[in-house]
């Protein structure tokens, strides 16, 4: 066959294949073809052998904040980034990190028991006996104190539990409370206890949540053994994360710091975590009312509320020292738009060895960085700058990422396009939370990633798993949507400062759902456990690297930033409806309870042997007008649809806009296939325009899109916690990790602050109207470029 005919057939086949592939958002047809080639090359590079080696190395010794091995890990990663062709450095912050000097939990009455407060090594687990380097079992940022008081069981220790205790006639004032882990972030438990008058707080791991009730315990199985303890911070991070002494500014060596007594986020009462083996003797001596059915765990005892006759002594004393936090920051400079940044992060510190949390997510990030280094050798360059970050000090208070973001806040507001976070990962289904504007991007990427255990894509497997567990109404929604819905970002990992404080669109990614775990924040979260009970062959860690890396690459190389506003508009519409329903239900609930009080229902049901308190009549809430939110939501929907039409118009003729030198080249007879020619990230491809749009207008649209999420923030911030600037989603004041959407209104309704809710409707409506106008103006700019 003549050579010319061969080339013609190859070119025709390539064009046919490109026509069959779904379009990539933000790419012309030709740019998408080249992009897919580079992405396929990228996804072939990550190695399970490398990932296994990274996790084993990173988790070989305890590496908490300020530890010698933590610094060694940072220096090792720095060398790796440089080896792979990245420009990298370590940025150091001085952060407050208390460590315990004294810990005591002792049952004094009616019998005596001294809590062990230690996790025993397991003979077959080689790193569980590194006791000289392990942090003790404790809750960081607990108040110092030595208190003796009656004990009261408070279930999960969230506000609703205290409301129920009050109805049952049980007070925690002057008591030490014992709460089980679950239902909220742990820092909420001592916070609410202190607000209700308690003197101290104990938090234990009930086997119903992650122990023998779930399955075999370690070392026979993955679940928490009798003396396993969950360490963790109890800093009041819903007020602000990061260093408690430097709110809003980076904790550099010369930063001005608050006196310790003025740090609002430090817990107000002494707090310690317990194993269920240490909690059982305390719970067994409680008397008083039997706990409600939903409050009962899996221990072989009758769960009672108290107070007493159990009397407990709790003592905590810590050293309140500054420790160095080592952030490893690596950059690949963009060839075309170096001042537009795609940021990718995962933390490297752990409470102890941290094989699962965080080394699996960090290993994925490192292997992505190596893969990009390999692509550099083949001629690829990112259009935008990639910034890869290994954060220190995440576990205590999101310290490393928050201090870095605060230090570089002005630059990040100008340059940051998006932030992609991981933390830990297992086997199973893709899980994502983040900004709705990135929802479609994530689904597009997930469609291109094969699930390592099935014939499905990562997208399809996650979609089908959701259908299997959804309600009938939810199934209908899943089946009709073109993208996987992602949950709104709350807090709990390093995306918080980027999203909630700076208004940078973010994603938080992981795989999971197939394996159980009970080693969270314990000495048993190590390489031995992970390689026996989690992703033992590291195939899902590799899939995480492929997913997060492809998302970063697609953002970095897009001609037009692939942000999408219809998912945001749809989400806002749903959230507004939820608020209307919440208010209607709250009002009806108060109205009905008041009627029952007047009818004597509570008096008729009273049991003289089980005292209870009749609730008081509440004023009926005033009617609230949600019209400002509804109107703003509708305006945002219209603007989002216009933006989508403009995007389609921009790329409708893009298939004809080929860069100089574009086209598939014939395969050469060599082991390594040739790099795609005509790359839009090489010098020869930088002249591309958007379907006839001028480079200047293209640049202007991207410049606007970078600032889109910032439009949802307000410099004033949320009431009582101004560090949180985002008015569309934020961590709940009494949930910690879970997001509260439209928080100005939702939290006011939940806390029955009706006038604040009214003001929140107006303020949130204004933000949404401004966002709608911004999207309209952006669409108009795109339309101008296609005329």
XYZ file of C-alpha atoms in Angstrom, residues 50-702:
653
model
C 5.608 2.709 43.355
C 2.443 3.502 45.298
C 3.032 0.598 47.647
C 6.625 1.730 48.188
C 5.565 5.319 48.892
C 2.995 4.266 51.502
C 5.442 1.901 53.161
C 8.126 4.591 53.321
C 5.856 7.412 54.494
C 4.218 5.321 57.243
C 7.320 3.519 58.482
C 7.445 5.592 61.684
C 5.135 7.954 63.575
C 5.213 11.400 61.930
C 3.010 13.870 63.759
C 3.594 17.626 63.686
C 7.099 18.496 64.829
C 8.356 14.890 64.814
C 11.760 13.966 63.357
C 10.242 11.555 60.855
C 7.725 14.145 59.747
C 10.608 16.406 58.750
C 12.409 13.502 57.071
C 9.307 12.753 55.017
C 9.073 16.385 53.935
C 12.718 16.435 52.854
C 12.345 13.113 51.025
C 9.324 14.420 49.089
C 11.167 17.637 48.257
C 13.976 15.603 46.700
C 11.475 13.500 44.762
C 9.697 16.513 43.293
C 13.024 17.938 42.153
C 14.061 14.585 40.704
C 10.866 14.589 38.633
C 11.538 18.027 37.186
C 9.412 20.228 39.452
C 10.524 23.480 41.055
C 10.015 22.757 44.757
C 10.707 24.179 48.178
C 9.647 23.736 51.801
C 7.662 26.530 53.395
C 7.796 26.469 57.196
C 5.240 27.808 59.660
C 5.385 27.940 63.462
C 2.091 26.559 64.760
C 0.607 25.962 68.192
C 0.490 22.206 68.788
C -0.135 21.091 72.381
C 1.034 17.675 73.522
C -0.110 16.044 76.778
C 2.109 15.923 79.843
C -0.489 14.497 82.241
C -3.604 12.416 81.553
C -5.854 10.749 84.071
C -9.322 9.243 84.028
C -10.273 7.515 87.267
C -13.578 6.146 88.502
C -13.805 7.031 92.228
C -17.328 5.918 93.141
C -19.139 3.550 93.605
C -16.094 1.417 92.746
C -12.602 2.271 91.600
C -11.095 1.910 88.147
C -8.046 3.590 86.611
C -8.345 3.958 82.845
C -5.485 2.488 80.861
C -5.368 5.284 78.238
C -2.955 3.325 76.052
C -3.144 1.137 72.986
C -1.250 -2.161 73.277
C 1.125 -3.274 70.518
C 0.105 -6.250 68.388
C 2.922 -8.818 68.024
C 2.297 -9.468 64.330
C 2.101 -5.747 63.535
C 5.737 -4.591 63.321
C 5.174 -0.823 63.684
C 2.576 -0.881 66.487
C 5.304 -1.129 69.132
C 7.086 2.159 68.291
C 5.847 3.531 71.593
C 8.685 5.957 72.210
C 7.689 7.870 69.062
C 3.899 7.583 69.318
C 1.717 10.401 70.533
C -0.359 9.314 73.546
C -4.094 8.916 73.249
C -5.456 12.443 73.705
C -7.560 15.212 72.241
C -5.416 18.082 71.018
C -6.427 21.585 72.185
C -8.323 20.248 75.182
C -8.330 22.736 78.033
C -6.021 21.968 80.927
C -7.883 21.049 84.061
C -8.389 18.664 86.976
C -12.083 18.057 87.716
C -14.055 15.547 89.772
C -17.772 15.237 89.185
C -20.708 12.890 88.629
C -20.876 11.230 85.226
C -23.699 11.687 82.694
C -24.094 9.744 79.441
C -25.081 12.103 76.588
C -25.237 9.777 73.561
C -23.356 11.563 70.722
C -23.244 14.834 72.629
C -24.885 16.970 69.934
C -27.429 19.724 70.736
C -30.442 17.498 70.046
C -29.196 15.004 72.630
C -29.054 17.689 75.323
C -32.552 18.817 74.399
C -33.768 15.272 74.974
C -31.895 15.034 78.286
C -33.623 18.212 79.374
C -37.025 16.699 78.569
C -36.037 13.642 80.621
C -35.104 15.850 83.558
C -31.361 15.147 83.378
C -28.934 18.057 83.787
C -25.238 18.025 82.953
C -24.452 21.185 84.875
C -21.470 20.519 87.139
C -20.995 17.014 85.656
C -18.472 15.213 83.472
C -20.178 13.952 80.330
C -19.323 10.808 78.402
C -20.245 10.801 74.716
C -19.682 8.259 72.001
C -17.927 9.073 68.753
C -20.199 9.676 65.781
C -22.981 11.946 64.453
C -20.748 15.035 64.448
C -17.151 16.085 64.402
C -15.552 15.341 67.796
C -14.841 19.003 68.614
C -18.583 19.675 68.793
C -18.935 17.359 71.815
C -16.880 19.331 74.387
C -18.141 22.575 72.848
C -21.803 21.753 73.497
C -21.000 20.154 76.850
C -19.347 23.358 78.034
C -22.264 25.454 76.766
C -24.617 23.277 78.839
C -22.539 23.661 82.006
C -20.451 20.468 82.065
C -17.000 20.497 83.681
C -15.324 17.872 81.515
C -15.879 15.585 78.523
C -14.929 11.997 77.719
C -15.359 10.642 74.183
C -15.258 6.891 73.622
C -15.444 4.562 70.618
C -18.530 2.376 70.989
C -18.190 -1.009 69.248
C -21.526 -0.417 67.517
C -19.841 2.213 65.331
C -16.496 0.663 64.428
C -15.857 -2.335 66.702
C -17.000 -5.921 67.137
C -20.615 -5.081 66.283
C -19.414 -4.448 62.705
C -17.124 -7.472 62.341
C -13.844 -9.031 63.422
C -11.519 -6.692 65.282
C -7.845 -6.117 64.612
C -5.608 -8.096 64.148
C -8.121 -10.760 62.996
C -10.176 -8.162 61.131
C -10.269 -4.474 60.239
C -12.333 -3.129 63.163
C -11.323 -1.360 66.359
C -10.020 -3.652 69.117
C -11.054 -3.244 72.783
C -8.257 -0.812 73.673
C -8.167 1.012 70.334
C -8.540 4.793 70.726
C -9.380 7.554 68.279
C -7.049 10.491 68.827
C -8.033 13.825 67.358
C -8.391 17.544 67.701
C -11.209 19.242 69.598
C -10.372 22.735 68.406
C -13.536 24.686 67.623
C -12.749 24.811 63.901
C -16.266 25.880 62.842
C -15.177 29.288 64.236
C -11.942 29.219 62.240
C -9.406 26.491 61.374
C -5.669 26.862 61.451
C -3.429 28.194 64.170
C -5.638 29.401 67.041
C -3.173 32.199 67.784
C -3.076 33.701 64.261
C -6.628 33.799 62.851
C -6.695 35.163 59.322
C -2.913 35.545 58.925
C -0.149 33.051 58.243
C 1.662 31.655 61.286
C 5.105 32.726 60.134
C 7.934 33.123 62.591
C 7.343 36.852 62.978
C 3.541 36.806 62.963
C 1.689 38.650 65.704
C 0.043 36.084 67.966
C -2.886 36.215 70.348
C -2.311 35.401 74.016
C -3.367 31.830 74.683
C -6.198 33.079 76.883
C -7.737 34.974 73.940
C -7.754 32.064 71.458
C -11.481 31.476 70.886
C -11.128 28.025 69.342
C -9.402 26.200 72.205
C -11.780 23.904 74.090
C -13.151 25.332 77.330
C -13.189 22.097 79.347
C -10.730 19.189 79.727
C -11.403 16.401 77.245
C -9.935 12.947 76.641
C -10.739 10.041 74.307
C -11.306 6.508 75.617
C -11.349 2.999 74.246
C -14.532 1.045 74.836
C -12.592 -1.163 77.232
C -11.886 1.915 79.394
C -15.387 3.340 78.949
C -17.236 0.161 79.904
C -16.528 0.244 83.677
C -17.664 3.880 83.803
C -20.882 3.295 81.877
C -21.658 0.165 83.901
C -21.852 2.133 87.157
C -24.344 4.709 85.894
C -27.899 4.686 87.214
C -30.815 6.982 86.548
C -33.120 6.703 83.519
C -32.464 3.995 80.958
C -31.136 5.557 77.767
C -33.563 5.865 74.839
C -33.363 2.974 72.384
C -31.467 4.979 69.737
C -28.842 5.906 72.326
C -27.810 2.337 73.134
C -24.521 1.041 71.822
C -23.213 -2.514 71.586
C -21.586 -2.968 74.999
C -23.042 -5.785 77.159
C -24.664 -3.469 79.722
C -27.790 -1.431 80.279
C -27.138 2.053 78.947
C -28.275 4.562 81.560
C -28.030 8.333 81.690
C -27.013 9.151 85.254
C -26.055 11.439 86.837
C -24.087 9.179 89.135
C -23.631 7.334 91.249
C -20.505 7.119 89.119
C -18.069 9.825 90.141
C -15.066 10.401 87.899
C -11.850 12.359 88.070
C -10.499 13.793 84.814
C -7.110 15.501 84.569
C -5.405 16.960 81.485
C -2.254 19.036 81.352
C -0.470 19.846 78.099
C 2.603 21.641 76.883
C 1.511 24.564 74.733
C 4.483 24.883 72.394
C 4.998 26.146 68.866
C 6.100 23.437 66.457
C 7.442 23.734 62.898
C 5.060 22.683 60.127
C 6.764 21.795 56.840
C 4.684 22.383 53.697
C 6.260 20.964 50.548
C 5.288 23.162 47.585
C 6.122 22.101 44.004
C 5.362 23.882 40.731
C 5.292 23.110 37.022
C 5.155 26.489 35.330
C 2.446 26.886 32.719
C 3.624 27.407 29.154
C 0.823 29.776 28.181
C -0.924 31.055 31.344
C 1.608 30.767 34.168
C -0.398 33.085 36.419
C -3.398 30.755 36.444
C -2.884 28.013 39.031
C -4.357 24.547 39.407
C -3.586 23.501 42.984
C -3.493 19.884 44.139
C -2.990 18.944 47.784
C -2.834 16.163 50.379
C -1.416 16.289 53.876
C 1.617 14.299 55.023
C 1.368 14.412 58.824
C -0.439 11.708 60.805
C -1.537 11.123 64.379
C 0.709 8.064 64.448
C 1.952 6.046 61.418
C -0.950 6.965 59.158
C -0.742 4.473 56.305
C -4.389 4.961 55.363
C -4.751 8.539 56.621
C -2.987 10.250 54.877
C -0.343 8.182 53.107
C -2.628 6.574 50.529
C -3.890 9.922 49.275
C -0.397 11.379 49.426
C 1.046 8.449 47.480
C -1.483 9.125 44.724
C -0.418 12.787 44.609
C 3.260 11.838 44.415
C 2.697 9.362 41.610
C 0.743 11.993 39.696
C 3.716 14.329 40.062
C 6.078 11.638 38.777
C 3.769 10.971 35.821
C 3.709 14.654 34.882
C 7.494 14.638 35.080
C 7.542 11.780 32.576
C 5.227 13.694 30.253
C 7.598 16.660 30.412
C 10.293 14.435 28.926
C 7.929 13.587 26.051
C 7.305 17.225 25.161
C 4.172 18.049 27.110
C 3.834 21.286 29.024
C 0.785 22.363 31.014
C -0.981 25.420 29.642
C -1.508 26.669 33.228
C 0.748 26.271 36.245
C 0.341 23.148 38.370
C 1.002 23.629 42.085
C 1.334 20.372 44.024
C 1.326 20.625 47.827
C 2.087 18.151 50.596
C 0.652 19.848 53.677
C 1.922 19.388 57.187
C -0.176 19.642 60.358
C -3.574 18.854 58.862
C -4.601 16.523 61.653
C -4.608 19.037 64.525
C -6.405 21.898 62.777
C -5.779 22.006 58.990
C -2.741 24.041 59.979
C -0.358 23.678 57.051
C -2.880 24.404 54.309
C -4.659 27.158 56.220
C -1.488 29.031 57.130
C -0.210 28.773 53.550
C -3.536 29.970 52.140
C -3.695 32.877 54.592
C -0.092 33.858 53.851
C -0.664 33.877 50.093
C -4.321 34.973 50.157
C -3.983 37.994 47.860
C -2.039 36.047 45.231
C -4.423 33.089 45.438
C -7.452 35.314 44.906
C -5.845 36.531 41.680
C -4.418 33.286 40.353
C -6.075 30.186 41.801
C -8.396 28.477 39.316
C -9.277 25.431 41.420
C -8.057 23.232 44.249
C -8.204 19.403 44.190
C -7.832 17.605 47.512
C -7.401 14.022 48.612
C -6.804 12.612 52.070
C -7.116 8.834 52.323
C -8.658 6.204 50.086
C -9.835 2.608 49.992
C -11.618 0.258 47.610
C -14.964 0.810 45.974
C -16.830 3.768 44.576
C -15.776 7.294 43.691
C -16.802 9.773 46.366
C -16.693 13.467 45.714
C -17.649 16.651 47.425
C -16.946 20.145 46.315
C -18.076 23.129 44.311
C -21.040 22.483 41.978
C -19.226 24.391 39.227
C -16.786 21.440 39.027
C -19.445 18.738 39.090
C -19.615 18.206 35.330
C -15.822 18.225 35.004
C -15.534 15.444 37.577
C -18.156 13.316 35.815
C -16.444 13.797 32.451
C -13.158 12.687 33.954
C -14.732 9.735 35.799
C -16.226 8.461 32.520
C -12.681 8.135 31.142
C -11.269 6.172 34.099
C -11.781 2.378 34.200
C -12.731 0.866 37.530
C -9.982 -1.651 38.395
C -12.365 -4.369 39.635
C -15.177 -4.287 37.083
C -15.947 -3.678 33.422
C -17.503 -0.321 34.276
C -16.019 3.143 34.265
C -15.478 4.852 37.609
C -18.432 7.088 36.740
C -20.830 4.286 35.876
C -19.934 2.155 38.877
C -20.475 5.090 41.236
C -23.776 5.928 39.516
C -25.076 2.360 39.774
C -24.009 2.098 43.408
C -26.028 5.218 44.170
C -29.064 3.792 42.398
C -28.818 0.619 44.476
C -28.948 2.494 47.790
C -31.245 5.390 46.844
C -34.894 6.058 47.580
C -37.340 5.827 44.632
C -37.322 9.611 44.190
C -33.517 9.763 44.394
C -33.205 6.972 41.818
C -35.257 8.985 39.379
C -32.967 11.979 39.892
C -29.797 9.903 39.455
C -31.046 8.305 36.254
C -32.036 11.550 34.559
C -28.952 13.578 35.486
C -26.000 13.774 33.112
C -23.500 14.091 35.968
C -22.921 12.625 39.388
C -24.204 14.974 42.026
C -21.444 15.945 44.450
C -22.184 17.027 47.996
C -21.479 20.565 49.123
C -18.091 21.123 50.770
C -18.099 21.411 54.559
C -14.786 20.933 56.341
C -12.527 18.235 57.737
C -9.676 18.369 55.253
C -7.359 20.780 53.498
C -9.811 22.199 50.967
C -11.449 24.286 53.723
C -9.308 27.414 53.501
C -9.479 27.450 49.716
C -13.245 27.119 49.457
C -14.718 28.621 52.618
C -12.230 31.437 53.181
C -10.969 32.389 49.711
C -13.787 31.300 47.414
C -11.703 28.959 45.238
C -13.706 26.113 43.645
C -12.564 22.810 45.102
C -12.962 19.057 44.876
C -12.320 16.457 47.573
C -11.930 12.935 46.143
C -11.646 9.395 47.485
C -12.710 5.819 46.812
C -14.447 3.644 49.361
C -17.496 1.692 50.413
C -16.315 -1.915 50.099
C -14.179 -2.369 53.220
C -14.763 -1.713 56.895
C -12.360 0.137 59.147
C -11.907 0.737 62.859
C -8.329 1.984 63.055
C -8.936 5.672 62.401
C -6.387 7.833 64.277
C -4.963 4.865 66.157
C -1.580 3.118 66.237
C -3.091 0.386 64.080
C -3.468 2.655 61.041
C -0.252 1.352 59.546
C 1.161 -0.515 56.577
C 0.441 -3.921 58.127
C -3.281 -3.122 58.535
C -3.681 -1.458 55.145
C -2.098 -4.259 53.132
C -4.338 -6.847 54.797
C -7.699 -5.170 55.137
C -7.899 -2.299 52.646
C -6.634 -1.725 49.087
C -3.929 -4.333 49.520
C -2.823 -4.344 45.874
C -3.018 -0.507 45.624
C -5.132 -0.614 42.477
C -7.617 1.922 43.837
C -4.810 4.179 45.016
C -3.652 4.075 41.402
C -7.197 4.842 40.234
C -7.300 7.820 42.586
C -4.056 9.103 41.046
C -5.530 8.667 37.568
C -8.737 10.474 38.536
C -7.279 13.407 40.463
C -4.384 13.801 38.039
C -6.638 13.769 34.982
C -8.889 16.376 36.593
C -5.872 18.578 37.308
C -4.534 18.088 33.806
C -7.864 18.882 32.159
C -8.212 22.081 34.155
C -4.630 23.037 33.417
C -4.872 22.555 29.655
C -8.391 23.767 28.828
C -8.757 26.529 26.265
C -11.771 27.800 28.185
C -11.966 26.971 31.888
C -14.539 24.146 32.190
C -16.605 25.639 35.002
C -20.329 24.949 34.725
C -23.077 26.991 36.360
C -26.209 24.939 35.689
C -25.301 22.497 38.492
C -24.808 25.453 40.827
C -28.163 26.931 39.816
C -29.887 23.576 40.222
C -28.303 23.068 43.640
C -29.297 26.531 44.823
C -32.875 25.940 43.679
C -32.969 22.650 45.628
C -31.481 24.253 48.721
C -33.992 27.120 48.644
C -36.817 24.598 48.516
C -35.286 22.743 51.442
C -35.261 25.954 53.469
C -38.919 26.611 52.702
C -39.772 23.063 53.787
C -37.632 23.338 56.909
C -39.368 26.526 57.994
C -42.822 25.172 57.226
C -42.097 21.991 59.214
C -40.601 23.899 62.158
C -43.586 26.206 62.311
C -46.052 23.304 62.139
C -44.087 21.391 64.784
C -44.193 24.321 67.225
C -47.861 24.882 66.516
C -48.721 21.229 67.157
C -46.625 20.974 70.321
C -48.209 24.115 71.739
C -51.616 22.617 71.057
C -50.680 19.359 72.789
C -49.458 21.292 75.829
C -52.763 23.133 76.000
C -54.714 19.876 75.573
C -52.760 18.220 78.401
C -51.207 15.493 76.262
C -47.862 15.628 78.113
C -49.544 15.620 81.491
C -51.653 12.620 80.511
C -48.601 10.647 79.393
C -46.466 11.485 82.430
C -45.106 8.483 84.376
C -44.487 9.085 88.085
C -41.737 6.442 88.037
C -39.959 8.023 85.075
C -39.967 11.800 85.598
C -40.006 14.059 82.569
C -40.285 17.777 81.986
C -43.254 19.194 80.090
C -42.044 21.569 77.385
C -42.955 25.224 77.542
C -45.226 26.966 75.088
C -43.175 28.641 72.336
C -44.123 31.762 70.415
C -45.223 30.890 66.888
C -42.572 31.969 64.354
C -43.475 34.923 62.151
C -44.131 34.250 58.507
C -40.971 34.512 56.426
C -40.866 35.676 52.826
C -38.509 33.517 50.785
C -39.239 35.469 47.586
C -35.781 37.150 47.463
C -34.122 33.727 47.442
C -36.556 32.278 44.930
C -36.169 35.222 42.554
C -32.375 35.125 42.817
C -32.382 31.374 42.229
C -34.487 31.791 39.083
C -32.191 34.543 37.820
C -29.191 32.271 38.349
C -30.901 29.484 36.411
C -31.548 31.790 33.464
C -27.978 33.068 33.514
C -26.552 29.536 33.688
C -28.581 28.447 30.662
C -27.357 31.458 28.714
C -23.782 30.633 29.674
C -24.239 27.070 28.376
C -25.626 28.358 25.058
C -22.688 30.732 24.748
C -20.244 27.916 25.433
C -21.797 25.749 22.726
C -21.611 28.667 20.320
C -17.952 29.246 21.145
C -17.021 25.706 20.136
C -19.603 25.051 17.432
C -17.037 25.693 14.680
C -13.996 24.786 16.727
C -13.381 21.569 14.800
C -12.146 23.689 11.930
C -9.788 25.705 14.110
C -6.750 23.443 14.015
C -3.405 24.587 15.439
C -0.422 24.724 13.159
C 1.178 21.315 12.862
C -1.890 19.495 14.218
C -2.791 15.978 13.155
C -1.993 12.419 14.096
C 1.457 11.304 13.087
C 2.083 7.749 11.830
C 3.318 5.434 14.535
C 7.041 4.875 14.530
C 8.494 1.390 15.129
C 9.758 2.019 18.644
C 8.910 0.942 22.195
C 7.712 4.393 23.251
C 5.007 5.861 20.977
C 5.690 9.369 19.756
C 4.308 12.314 21.662
C 1.232 13.885 20.063
C 2.220 16.628 17.654
C 0.608 20.021 17.483
C 0.053 20.113 21.202
C -1.866 23.175 22.362
C 0.690 23.445 25.161
C 3.689 23.612 22.872
C 4.779 26.860 21.261
C 3.318 25.824 17.906
C -0.149 25.433 19.405
C -0.401 28.665 21.335
C -2.000 30.584 18.491
C -5.325 28.724 18.789
C -8.450 30.845 19.179
C -11.995 30.020 20.226
C -14.062 29.434 17.069
C -12.958 32.738 15.658
C -12.827 34.562 18.983
C -9.845 36.805 19.436
C -7.158 35.707 21.935
C -7.872 38.865 23.927
C -11.578 37.990 24.396
C -10.665 34.391 25.257
C -8.269 35.661 27.884
C -10.914 38.017 29.248
C -13.443 35.189 29.669
C -10.947 33.012 31.498
